[in-house]
PDB file of C-alpha atoms in Angstrom:
ATOM      1  CA  UNK A   1      -1.501  18.203  -0.577  1.00 39.00           C
ATOM      2  CA  UNK A   2      -4.898  17.085  -1.674  1.00 42.00           C
ATOM      3  CA  UNK A   3      -7.856  16.332   0.501  1.00 44.00           C
ATOM      4  CA  UNK A   4      -8.042  12.794  -0.935  1.00 46.00           C
ATOM      5  CA  UNK A   5      -8.650   9.979   1.591  1.00 49.00           C
ATOM      6  CA  UNK A   6      -5.850   8.178   3.120  1.00 50.00           C
ATOM      7  CA  UNK A   7      -2.707   9.060   5.029  1.00 48.00           C
ATOM      8  CA  UNK A   8      -0.773  12.261   4.471  1.00 52.00           C
ATOM      9  CA  UNK A   9       3.026  11.736   4.004  1.00 50.00           C
ATOM     10  CA  UNK A  10       3.771  13.419   7.389  1.00 55.00           C
ATOM     11  CA  UNK A  11       1.562  10.973   9.260  1.00 55.00           C
ATOM     12  CA  UNK A  12       2.965   7.960   7.522  1.00 53.00           C
ATOM     13  CA  UNK A  13       6.594   9.152   8.003  1.00 50.00           C
ATOM     14  CA  UNK A  14       6.153  10.068  11.634  1.00 48.00           C
ATOM     15  CA  UNK A  15       4.431   6.800  12.454  1.00 48.00           C
ATOM     16  CA  UNK A  16       7.075   4.872  10.766  1.00 48.00           C
ATOM     17  CA  UNK A  17       9.862   6.610  12.565  1.00 45.00           C
ATOM     18  CA  UNK A  18       8.173   6.094  15.959  1.00 43.00           C
ATOM     19  CA  UNK A  19       7.433   2.448  15.407  1.00 45.00           C
ATOM     20  CA  UNK A  20      10.984   1.850  13.912  1.00 44.00           C
ATOM     21  CA  UNK A  21      12.684   3.528  16.877  1.00 42.00           C
ATOM     22  CA  UNK A  22      10.506   1.505  19.316  1.00 44.00           C
ATOM     23  CA  UNK A  23      11.223  -1.775  17.364  1.00 45.00           C
ATOM     24  CA  UNK A  24      14.915  -1.161  17.368  1.00 42.00           C
ATOM     25  CA  UNK A  25      14.957   0.051  21.035  1.00 41.00           C
ATOM     26  CA  UNK A  26      13.492  -3.311  21.944  1.00 44.00           C
ATOM     27  CA  UNK A  27      16.306  -5.220  20.223  1.00 42.00           C
ATOM     28  CA  UNK A  28      19.927  -5.160  20.969  1.00 35.00           C
ATOM     29  CA  UNK A  29      22.617  -4.790  18.236  1.00 45.00           C
ATOM     30  CA  UNK A  30      21.812  -3.940  14.673  1.00 44.00           C
ATOM     31  CA  UNK A  31      18.822  -6.148  14.152  1.00 49.00           C
ATOM     32  CA  UNK A  32      16.515  -5.155  11.231  1.00 52.00           C
ATOM     33  CA  UNK A  33      12.709  -4.978  11.454  1.00 54.00           C
ATOM     34  CA  UNK A  34      11.248  -8.460  10.640  1.00 61.00           C
ATOM     35  CA  UNK A  35      10.200  -8.618   6.908  1.00 75.00           C
ATOM     36  CA  UNK A  36       6.665  -9.010   5.611  1.00 84.00           C
ATOM     37  CA  UNK A  37       6.321 -12.356   4.027  1.00 91.00           C
ATOM     38  CA  UNK A  38       4.229 -13.245   0.891  1.00 93.00           C
ATOM     39  CA  UNK A  39       1.505 -14.878   2.953  1.00 93.00           C
ATOM     40  CA  UNK A  40       1.078 -11.838   5.131  1.00 92.00           C
ATOM     41  CA  UNK A  41       1.116  -9.433   2.174  1.00 95.00           C
ATOM     42  CA  UNK A  42      -1.561 -11.439   0.394  1.00 96.00           C
ATOM     43  CA  UNK A  43      -3.725 -11.707   3.545  1.00 95.00           C
ATOM     44  CA  UNK A  44      -3.456  -7.885   4.017  1.00 94.00           C
ATOM     45  CA  UNK A  45      -4.542  -7.193   0.527  1.00 97.00           C
ATOM     46  CA  UNK A  46      -7.419  -9.756   0.690  1.00 96.00           C
ATOM     47  CA  UNK A  47      -8.586  -8.386   4.100  1.00 95.00           C
ATOM     48  CA  UNK A  48      -9.917  -5.230   2.515  1.00 95.00           C
ATOM     49  CA  UNK A  49     -13.634  -5.278   1.784  1.00 95.00           C
ATOM     50  CA  UNK A  50     -14.673  -6.545  -1.643  1.00 96.00           C
ATOM     51  CA  UNK A  51     -11.156  -7.517  -2.838  1.00 97.00           C
ATOM     52  CA  UNK A  52     -10.465 -10.295  -5.333  1.00 97.00           C
ATOM     53  CA  UNK A  53      -7.128 -11.692  -6.466  1.00 97.00           C
ATOM     54  CA  UNK A  54      -6.760 -11.958 -10.118  1.00 96.00           C
ATOM     55  CA  UNK A  55      -3.958 -13.055 -12.493  1.00 96.00           C
ATOM     56  CA  UNK A  56      -4.265 -11.007 -15.787  1.00 95.00           C
ATOM     57  CA  UNK A  57      -0.557 -10.801 -16.253  1.00 93.00           C
ATOM     58  CA  UNK A  58       0.190 -14.516 -15.824  1.00 93.00           C
ATOM     59  CA  UNK A  59       0.093 -16.886 -12.867  1.00 93.00           C
ATOM     60  CA  UNK A  60       3.259 -15.359 -11.205  1.00 93.00           C
ATOM     61  CA  UNK A  61       1.582 -11.869 -10.668  1.00 95.00           C
ATOM     62  CA  UNK A  62      -1.134 -11.491  -8.066  1.00 97.00           C
ATOM     63  CA  UNK A  63      -3.324  -8.516  -8.832  1.00 97.00           C
ATOM     64  CA  UNK A  64      -5.556  -7.278  -6.006  1.00 98.00           C
ATOM     65  CA  UNK A  65      -8.672  -5.501  -7.255  1.00 98.00           C
ATOM     66  CA  UNK A  66     -11.759  -3.838  -5.736  1.00 98.00           C
ATOM     67  CA  UNK A  67     -14.703  -3.436  -8.095  1.00 97.00           C
ATOM     68  CA  UNK A  68     -12.513  -4.471 -10.931  1.00 97.00           C
ATOM     69  CA  UNK A  69      -9.847  -1.764 -10.230  1.00 97.00           C
ATOM     70  CA  UNK A  70      -6.341  -2.630  -9.270  1.00 97.00           C
ATOM     71  CA  UNK A  71      -4.920  -1.263  -6.032  1.00 97.00           C
ATOM     72  CA  UNK A  72      -1.930  -3.697  -5.493  1.00 97.00           C
ATOM     73  CA  UNK A  73       0.279  -5.938  -7.598  1.00 97.00           C
ATOM     74  CA  UNK A  74       2.911  -8.375  -6.448  1.00 96.00           C
ATOM     75  CA  UNK A  75       4.892 -11.393  -7.717  1.00 94.00           C
ATOM     76  CA  UNK A  76       4.543 -13.268  -4.421  1.00 93.00           C
ATOM     77  CA  UNK A  77       7.148 -15.942  -5.227  1.00 93.00           C
ATOM     78  CA  UNK A  78       9.849 -13.368  -6.112  1.00 92.00           C
ATOM     79  CA  UNK A  79      12.834 -12.595  -3.938  1.00 91.00           C
ATOM     80  CA  UNK A  80      13.076  -9.957  -2.743  1.00 92.00           C
ATOM     81  CA  UNK A  81       9.295  -9.567  -2.220  1.00 95.00           C
ATOM     82  CA  UNK A  82       7.822  -6.431  -3.834  1.00 95.00           C
ATOM     83  CA  UNK A  83       4.419  -4.805  -3.974  1.00 97.00           C
ATOM     84  CA  UNK A  84       3.267  -1.979  -6.105  1.00 97.00           C
ATOM     85  CA  UNK A  85       0.668   0.289  -4.690  1.00 97.00           C
ATOM     86  CA  UNK A  86      -1.296   3.402  -5.865  1.00 97.00           C
ATOM     87  CA  UNK A  87      -0.401   6.618  -4.200  1.00 96.00           C
ATOM     88  CA  UNK A  88      -1.281  10.302  -4.407  1.00 96.00           C
ATOM     89  CA  UNK A  89       1.293  11.889  -6.705  1.00 95.00           C
ATOM     90  CA  UNK A  90       2.786  14.285  -4.126  1.00 95.00           C
ATOM     91  CA  UNK A  91       2.936  11.625  -1.446  1.00 95.00           C
ATOM     92  CA  UNK A  92       4.524   9.160  -3.873  1.00 95.00           C
ATOM     93  CA  UNK A  93       7.397  11.461  -4.500  1.00 95.00           C
ATOM     94  CA  UNK A  94       7.952  12.180  -0.837  1.00 96.00           C
ATOM     95  CA  UNK A  95       7.978   8.517   0.045  1.00 96.00           C
ATOM     96  CA  UNK A  96      10.538   7.875  -2.724  1.00 96.00           C
ATOM     97  CA  UNK A  97      12.747  10.615  -1.346  1.00 96.00           C
ATOM     98  CA  UNK A  98      12.511   9.223   2.253  1.00 96.00           C
ATOM     99  CA  UNK A  99      12.803   5.518   1.830  1.00 96.00           C
ATOM    100  CA  UNK A 100      15.348   3.646  -0.286  1.00 96.00           C
ATOM    101  CA  UNK A 101      12.937   0.724  -0.479  1.00 96.00           C
ATOM    102  CA  UNK A 102      10.173   2.784  -2.243  1.00 97.00           C
ATOM    103  CA  UNK A 103      10.708   3.718  -5.862  1.00 96.00           C
ATOM    104  CA  UNK A 104       8.529   4.586  -8.866  1.00 96.00           C
ATOM    105  CA  UNK A 105       6.076   1.874  -9.902  1.00 92.00           C
ATOM    106  CA  UNK A 106       7.694  -0.802 -11.967  1.00 86.00           C
ATOM    107  CA  UNK A 107       6.020  -1.053 -15.423  1.00 88.00           C
ATOM    108  CA  UNK A 108       3.201   1.328 -14.036  1.00 92.00           C
ATOM    109  CA  UNK A 109       2.296   5.018 -14.198  1.00 90.00           C
ATOM    110  CA  UNK A 110       5.258   6.429 -12.152  1.00 92.00           C
ATOM    111  CA  UNK A 111       3.213   9.426 -11.143  1.00 92.00           C
ATOM    112  CA  UNK A 112       0.546   7.339  -9.292  1.00 95.00           C
ATOM    113  CA  UNK A 113       2.298   4.085  -8.321  1.00 96.00           C
ATOM    114  CA  UNK A 114       5.157   3.165  -6.066  1.00 97.00           C
ATOM    115  CA  UNK A 115       6.885  -0.234  -5.904  1.00 97.00           C
ATOM    116  CA  UNK A 116       8.030  -1.186  -2.419  1.00 96.00           C
ATOM    117  CA  UNK A 117      10.745  -3.608  -1.786  1.00 95.00           C
ATOM    118  CA  UNK A 118       9.999  -5.568   1.417  1.00 95.00           C
ATOM    119  CA  UNK A 119      13.586  -5.991   2.557  1.00 92.00           C
ATOM    120  CA  UNK A 120      12.954  -5.279   6.300  1.00 91.00           C
ATOM    121  CA  UNK A 121      13.767  -1.609   6.175  1.00 93.00           C
ATOM    122  CA  UNK A 122      10.189  -0.524   6.400  1.00 93.00           C
ATOM    123  CA  UNK A 123       7.892  -1.377   9.299  1.00 92.00           C
ATOM    124  CA  UNK A 124       5.009  -3.861   8.836  1.00 91.00           C
ATOM    125  CA  UNK A 125       2.647  -1.007   9.871  1.00 92.00           C
ATOM    126  CA  UNK A 126       3.946   1.341   7.203  1.00 94.00           C
ATOM    127  CA  UNK A 127       3.541  -1.365   4.562  1.00 95.00           C
ATOM    128  CA  UNK A 128       0.042  -2.039   5.795  1.00 94.00           C
ATOM    129  CA  UNK A 129      -0.792   1.636   5.763  1.00 95.00           C
ATOM    130  CA  UNK A 130       0.463   2.020   2.187  1.00 96.00           C
ATOM    131  CA  UNK A 131      -1.661  -0.847   1.067  1.00 96.00           C
ATOM    132  CA  UNK A 132      -4.739   0.486   2.882  1.00 95.00           C
ATOM    133  CA  UNK A 133      -4.065   3.994   1.390  1.00 96.00           C
ATOM    134  CA  UNK A 134      -3.894   2.457  -2.056  1.00 97.00           C
ATOM    135  CA  UNK A 135      -7.197   0.677  -1.550  1.00 97.00           C
ATOM    136  CA  UNK A 136      -8.798   3.861  -0.135  1.00 96.00           C
ATOM    137  CA  UNK A 137      -7.526   5.911  -3.150  1.00 96.00           C
ATOM    138  CA  UNK A 138      -9.092   3.414  -5.635  1.00 97.00           C
ATOM    139  CA  UNK A 139     -12.343   3.114  -3.710  1.00 97.00           C
ATOM    140  CA  UNK A 140     -12.754   6.920  -3.441  1.00 96.00           C
ATOM    141  CA  UNK A 141     -12.862   7.084  -7.224  1.00 96.00           C
ATOM    142  CA  UNK A 142     -15.611   4.455  -7.576  1.00 96.00           C
ATOM    143  CA  UNK A 143     -19.224   5.333  -8.120  1.00 96.00           C
ATOM    144  CA  UNK A 144     -21.108   6.374  -4.884  1.00 95.00           C
ATOM    145  CA  UNK A 145     -23.414   3.318  -5.152  1.00 95.00           C
ATOM    146  CA  UNK A 146     -20.292   0.976  -5.237  1.00 96.00           C
ATOM    147  CA  UNK A 147     -18.695   2.788  -2.326  1.00 96.00           C
ATOM    148  CA  UNK A 148     -21.978   2.359  -0.343  1.00 95.00           C
ATOM    149  CA  UNK A 149     -22.168  -1.390  -1.296  1.00 95.00           C
ATOM    150  CA  UNK A 150     -18.659  -1.746   0.061  1.00 95.00           C
ATOM    151  CA  UNK A 151     -19.571   0.141   3.241  1.00 94.00           C
ATOM    152  CA  UNK A 152     -16.754   2.530   2.631  1.00 92.00           C
ATOM    153  CA  UNK A 153     -16.632   6.134   3.906  1.00 84.00           C
ATOM    154  CA  UNK A 154     -13.922   8.745   3.415  1.00 78.00           C
ATOM    155  CA  UNK A 155     -11.648   9.349   6.497  1.00 71.00           C
ATOM    156  CA  UNK A 156     -12.899  12.200   8.617  1.00 60.00           C
ATOM    157  CA  UNK A 157     -16.649  11.555   7.914  1.00 61.00           C
ATOM    158  CA  UNK A 158     -18.950  10.423  10.760  1.00 58.00           C
ATOM    159  CA  UNK A 159     -18.810   6.601  11.078  1.00 57.00           C
ATOM    160  CA  UNK A 160     -15.602   6.428   9.063  1.00 53.00           C
ATOM    161  CA  UNK A 161     -12.746   4.365  10.402  1.00 51.00           C
ATOM    162  CA  UNK A 162      -9.540   6.077  11.663  1.00 46.00           C
TER     163      UNK A 162
END
């Protein structure tokens, strides 16, 4: 695994299992985890510092960018709802092997992008973590001055979140 910012696969997977088990334990029967909806997905993406929504592929595809670089892509009106996010290559492969709802990026570089189907099989927190990880991965590659303007610091550094 690289030392790039963001979550490691093991942390994402363990957190998802704990949350999924807790969610399921609180509900009787075979209820699924509530699905992320398009408004929540859009809000999560736009909540990141310096993010703009753009439509370079037409009005049906929301592209979320920081400093002009894409970190998430979704056709918010489509059913089932999906979002594509950038990911470290090793983590991307592990996530695909662990979750049926995560597959190689649709029409994107399959080494660096995953497309996630938001069908209720993944926890909201895991989806948020993957979006934030994508954002961090993109921001980490920006020039130092841009990172400073965004107030971003790599995880593990003094003053860094998480």
